[in-house]
PDB file of C-alpha atoms in Angstrom:
ATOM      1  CA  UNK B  49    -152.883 169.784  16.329  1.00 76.00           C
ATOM      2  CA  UNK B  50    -155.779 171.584  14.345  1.00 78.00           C
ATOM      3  CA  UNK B  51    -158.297 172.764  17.312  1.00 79.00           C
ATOM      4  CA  UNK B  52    -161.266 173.086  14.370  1.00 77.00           C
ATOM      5  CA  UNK B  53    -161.061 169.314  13.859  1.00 78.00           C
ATOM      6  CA  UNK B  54    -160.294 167.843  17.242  1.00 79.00           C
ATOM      7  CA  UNK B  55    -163.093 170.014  19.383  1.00 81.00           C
ATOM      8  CA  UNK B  56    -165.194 170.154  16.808  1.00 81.00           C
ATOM      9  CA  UNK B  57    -168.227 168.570  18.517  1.00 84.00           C
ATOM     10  CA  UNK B  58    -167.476 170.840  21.707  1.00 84.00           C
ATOM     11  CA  UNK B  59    -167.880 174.474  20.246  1.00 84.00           C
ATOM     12  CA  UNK B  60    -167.713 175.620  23.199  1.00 89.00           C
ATOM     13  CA  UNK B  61    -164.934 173.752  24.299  1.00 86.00           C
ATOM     14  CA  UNK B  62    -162.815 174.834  21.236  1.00 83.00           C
ATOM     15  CA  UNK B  63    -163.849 178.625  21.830  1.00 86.00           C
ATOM     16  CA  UNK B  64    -162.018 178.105  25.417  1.00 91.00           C
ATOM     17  CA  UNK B  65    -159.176 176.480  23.801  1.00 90.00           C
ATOM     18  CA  UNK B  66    -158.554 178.996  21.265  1.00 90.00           C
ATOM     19  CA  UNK B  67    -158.628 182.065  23.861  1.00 94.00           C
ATOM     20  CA  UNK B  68    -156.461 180.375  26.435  1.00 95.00           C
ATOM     21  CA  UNK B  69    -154.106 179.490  23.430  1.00 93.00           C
ATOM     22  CA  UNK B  70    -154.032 183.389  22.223  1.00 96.00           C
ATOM     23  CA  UNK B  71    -153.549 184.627  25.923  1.00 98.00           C
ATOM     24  CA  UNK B  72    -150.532 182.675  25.987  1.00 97.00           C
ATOM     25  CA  UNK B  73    -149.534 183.541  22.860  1.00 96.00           C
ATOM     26  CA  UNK B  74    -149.545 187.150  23.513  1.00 98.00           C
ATOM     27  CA  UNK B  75    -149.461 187.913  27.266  1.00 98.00           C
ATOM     28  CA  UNK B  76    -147.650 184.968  28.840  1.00 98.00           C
ATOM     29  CA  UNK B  77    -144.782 184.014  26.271  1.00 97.00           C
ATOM     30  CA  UNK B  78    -143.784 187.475  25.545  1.00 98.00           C
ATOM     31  CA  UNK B  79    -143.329 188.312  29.374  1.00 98.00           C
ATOM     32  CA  UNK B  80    -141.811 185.232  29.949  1.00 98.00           C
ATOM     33  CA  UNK B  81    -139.443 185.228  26.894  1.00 96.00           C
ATOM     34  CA  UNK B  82    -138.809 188.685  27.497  1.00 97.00           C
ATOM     35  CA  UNK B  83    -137.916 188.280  31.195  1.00 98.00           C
ATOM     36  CA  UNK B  84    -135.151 185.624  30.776  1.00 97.00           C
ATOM     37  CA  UNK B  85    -133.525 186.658  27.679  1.00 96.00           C
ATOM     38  CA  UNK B  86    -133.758 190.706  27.634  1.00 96.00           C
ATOM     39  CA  UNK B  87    -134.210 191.715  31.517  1.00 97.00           C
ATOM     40  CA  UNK B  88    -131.941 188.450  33.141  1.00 98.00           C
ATOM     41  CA  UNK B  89    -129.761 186.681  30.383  1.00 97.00           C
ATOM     42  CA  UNK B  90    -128.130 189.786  28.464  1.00 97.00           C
ATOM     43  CA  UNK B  91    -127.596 190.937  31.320  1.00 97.00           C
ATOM     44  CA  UNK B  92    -125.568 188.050  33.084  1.00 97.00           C
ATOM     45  CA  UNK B  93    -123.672 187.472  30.199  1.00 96.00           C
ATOM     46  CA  UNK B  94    -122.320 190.980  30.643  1.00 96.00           C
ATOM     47  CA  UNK B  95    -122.050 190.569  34.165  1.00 96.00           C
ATOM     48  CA  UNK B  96    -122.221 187.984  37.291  1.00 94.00           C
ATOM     49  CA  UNK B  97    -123.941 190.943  39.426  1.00 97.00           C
ATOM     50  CA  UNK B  98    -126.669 191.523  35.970  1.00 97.00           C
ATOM     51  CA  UNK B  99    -129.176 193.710  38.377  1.00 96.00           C
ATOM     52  CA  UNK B 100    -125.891 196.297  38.163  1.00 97.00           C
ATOM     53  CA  UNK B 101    -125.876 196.275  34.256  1.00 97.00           C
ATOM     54  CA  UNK B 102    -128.930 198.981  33.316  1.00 97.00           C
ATOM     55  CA  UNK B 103    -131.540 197.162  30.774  1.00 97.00           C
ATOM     56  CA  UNK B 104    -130.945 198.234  27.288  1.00 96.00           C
ATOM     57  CA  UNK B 105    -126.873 198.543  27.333  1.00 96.00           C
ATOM     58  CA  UNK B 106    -125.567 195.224  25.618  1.00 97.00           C
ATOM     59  CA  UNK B 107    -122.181 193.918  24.640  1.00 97.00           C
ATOM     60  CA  UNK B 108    -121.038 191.619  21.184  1.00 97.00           C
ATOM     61  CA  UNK B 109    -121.669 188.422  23.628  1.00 97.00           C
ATOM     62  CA  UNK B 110    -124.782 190.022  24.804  1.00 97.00           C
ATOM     63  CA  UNK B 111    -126.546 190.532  21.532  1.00 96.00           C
ATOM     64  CA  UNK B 112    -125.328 187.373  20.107  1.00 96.00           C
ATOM     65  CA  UNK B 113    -126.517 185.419  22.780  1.00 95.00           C
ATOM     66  CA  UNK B 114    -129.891 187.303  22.977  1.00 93.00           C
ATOM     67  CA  UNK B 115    -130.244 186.945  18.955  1.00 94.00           C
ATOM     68  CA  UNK B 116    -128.954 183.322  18.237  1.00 94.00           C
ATOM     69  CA  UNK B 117    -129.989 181.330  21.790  1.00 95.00           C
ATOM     70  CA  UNK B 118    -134.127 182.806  21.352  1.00 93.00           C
ATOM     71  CA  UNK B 119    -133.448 181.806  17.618  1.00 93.00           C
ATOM     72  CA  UNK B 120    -132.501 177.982  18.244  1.00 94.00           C
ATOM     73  CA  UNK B 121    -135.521 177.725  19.814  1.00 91.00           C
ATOM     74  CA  UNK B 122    -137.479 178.038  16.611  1.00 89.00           C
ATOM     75  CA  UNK B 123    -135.119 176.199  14.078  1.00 91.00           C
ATOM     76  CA  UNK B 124    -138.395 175.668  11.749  1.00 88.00           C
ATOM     77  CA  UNK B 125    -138.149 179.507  11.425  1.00 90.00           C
ATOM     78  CA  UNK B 126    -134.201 180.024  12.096  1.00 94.00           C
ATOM     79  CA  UNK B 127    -133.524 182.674   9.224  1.00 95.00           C
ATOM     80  CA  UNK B 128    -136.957 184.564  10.690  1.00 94.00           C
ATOM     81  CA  UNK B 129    -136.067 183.660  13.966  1.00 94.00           C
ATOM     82  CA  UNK B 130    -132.459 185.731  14.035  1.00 96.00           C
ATOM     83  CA  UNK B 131    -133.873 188.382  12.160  1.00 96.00           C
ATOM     84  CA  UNK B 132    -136.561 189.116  14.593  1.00 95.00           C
ATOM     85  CA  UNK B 133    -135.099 188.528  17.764  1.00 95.00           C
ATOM     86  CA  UNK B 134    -132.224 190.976  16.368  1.00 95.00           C
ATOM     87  CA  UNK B 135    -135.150 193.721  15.567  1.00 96.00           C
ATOM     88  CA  UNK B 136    -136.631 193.431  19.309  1.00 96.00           C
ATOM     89  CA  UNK B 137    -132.599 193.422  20.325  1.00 96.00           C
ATOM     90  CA  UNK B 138    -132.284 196.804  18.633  1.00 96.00           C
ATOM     91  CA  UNK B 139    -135.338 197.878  19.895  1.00 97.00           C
ATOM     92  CA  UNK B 140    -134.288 197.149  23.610  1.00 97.00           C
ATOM     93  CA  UNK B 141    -131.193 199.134  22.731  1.00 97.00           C
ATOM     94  CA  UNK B 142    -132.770 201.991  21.204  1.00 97.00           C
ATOM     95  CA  UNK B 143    -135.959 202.288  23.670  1.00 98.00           C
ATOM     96  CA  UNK B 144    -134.047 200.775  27.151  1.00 98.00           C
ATOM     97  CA  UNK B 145    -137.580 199.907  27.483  1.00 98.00           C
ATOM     98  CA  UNK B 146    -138.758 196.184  28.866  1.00 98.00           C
ATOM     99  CA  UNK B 147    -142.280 196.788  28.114  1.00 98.00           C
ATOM    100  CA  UNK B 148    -141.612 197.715  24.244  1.00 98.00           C
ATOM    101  CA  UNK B 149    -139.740 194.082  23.791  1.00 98.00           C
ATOM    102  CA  UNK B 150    -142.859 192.854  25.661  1.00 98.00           C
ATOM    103  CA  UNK B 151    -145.381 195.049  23.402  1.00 98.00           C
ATOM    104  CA  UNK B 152    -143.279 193.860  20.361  1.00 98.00           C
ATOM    105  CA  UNK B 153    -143.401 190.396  21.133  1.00 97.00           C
ATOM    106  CA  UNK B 154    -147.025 190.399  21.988  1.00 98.00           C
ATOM    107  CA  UNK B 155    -148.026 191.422  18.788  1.00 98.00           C
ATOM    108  CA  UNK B 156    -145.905 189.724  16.765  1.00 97.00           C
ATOM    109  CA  UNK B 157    -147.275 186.364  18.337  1.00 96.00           C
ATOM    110  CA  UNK B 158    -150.903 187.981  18.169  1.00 97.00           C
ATOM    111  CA  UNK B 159    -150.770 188.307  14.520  1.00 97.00           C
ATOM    112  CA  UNK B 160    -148.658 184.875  13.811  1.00 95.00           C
ATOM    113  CA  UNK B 161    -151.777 183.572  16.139  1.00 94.00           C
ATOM    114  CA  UNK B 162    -154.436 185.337  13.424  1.00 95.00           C
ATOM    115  CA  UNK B 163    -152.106 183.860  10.587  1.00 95.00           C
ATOM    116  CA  UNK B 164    -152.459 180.408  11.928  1.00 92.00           C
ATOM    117  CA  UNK B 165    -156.180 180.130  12.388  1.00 90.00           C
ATOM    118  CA  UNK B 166    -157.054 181.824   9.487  1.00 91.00           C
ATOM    119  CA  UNK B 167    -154.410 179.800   6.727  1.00 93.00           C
ATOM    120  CA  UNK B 168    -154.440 176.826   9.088  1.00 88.00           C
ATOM    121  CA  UNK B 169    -150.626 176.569   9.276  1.00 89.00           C
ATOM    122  CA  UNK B 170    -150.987 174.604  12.415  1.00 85.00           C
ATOM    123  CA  UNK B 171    -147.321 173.492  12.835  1.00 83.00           C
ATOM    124  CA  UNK B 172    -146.709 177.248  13.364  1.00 83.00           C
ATOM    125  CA  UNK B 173    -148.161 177.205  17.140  1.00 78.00           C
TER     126      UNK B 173
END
């Protein structure tokens, strides 16, 4: 879906489109993403009671399953995919920070955002 030719006769319209699709892009999917594989799913795999387990201390199962599940969901990008959510893995580990997986995640889709609009690798979104 290329916004520039579809809402082309509704500027205004596509201007809307665009921001909505960036806020998304780098507020709501990084929280989101974030949330259920860092802060809840690491977590539980390490432990039924995951609220106990402090954020930031992982186990083999943990990291795999934070590294490879996040990863299937972009199998366009797999070999990317694994090595970046391993990088925001390590950073969780090394920070025991939420917010700096968040930050790291919002920028990251911020500047694959920029990258699409301005090559007009569309299938990227």
């Amino acid at each position: 879906y290329n916004p520039r030719d579809q809402l082309k006769a509704y500027p205004v319209w596509g201007c809307v489109f665009v921001g909505v699709r960036f806020f998304g892009l780098v507020v709501v999917v990084p929280i989101i993403e974030e949330s259920f594989y860092r802060a809840f799913l690491m977590r539980y795999v390490m432990a039924p009671d995951w609220w106990n387990v402090p954020f930031g201390q992982v186990n083999r199962a943990a990291v795999l399953i934070g590294t490879l599940l996040p990863a299937a969901a972009h199998p366009a990008e797999i070999f990317a995919a694994i090595a970046w959510f391993g990088m925001v893995t390590w950073l969780m580990t090394r920070t025991k920070s939420f917010w700096d997986c968040v930050v790291a995640h919002g920028v990251t889709n911020l500047l694959l955002g920029i990258y699409v609009m301005t090559y007009g690798e569309w299938q990227l979104w």
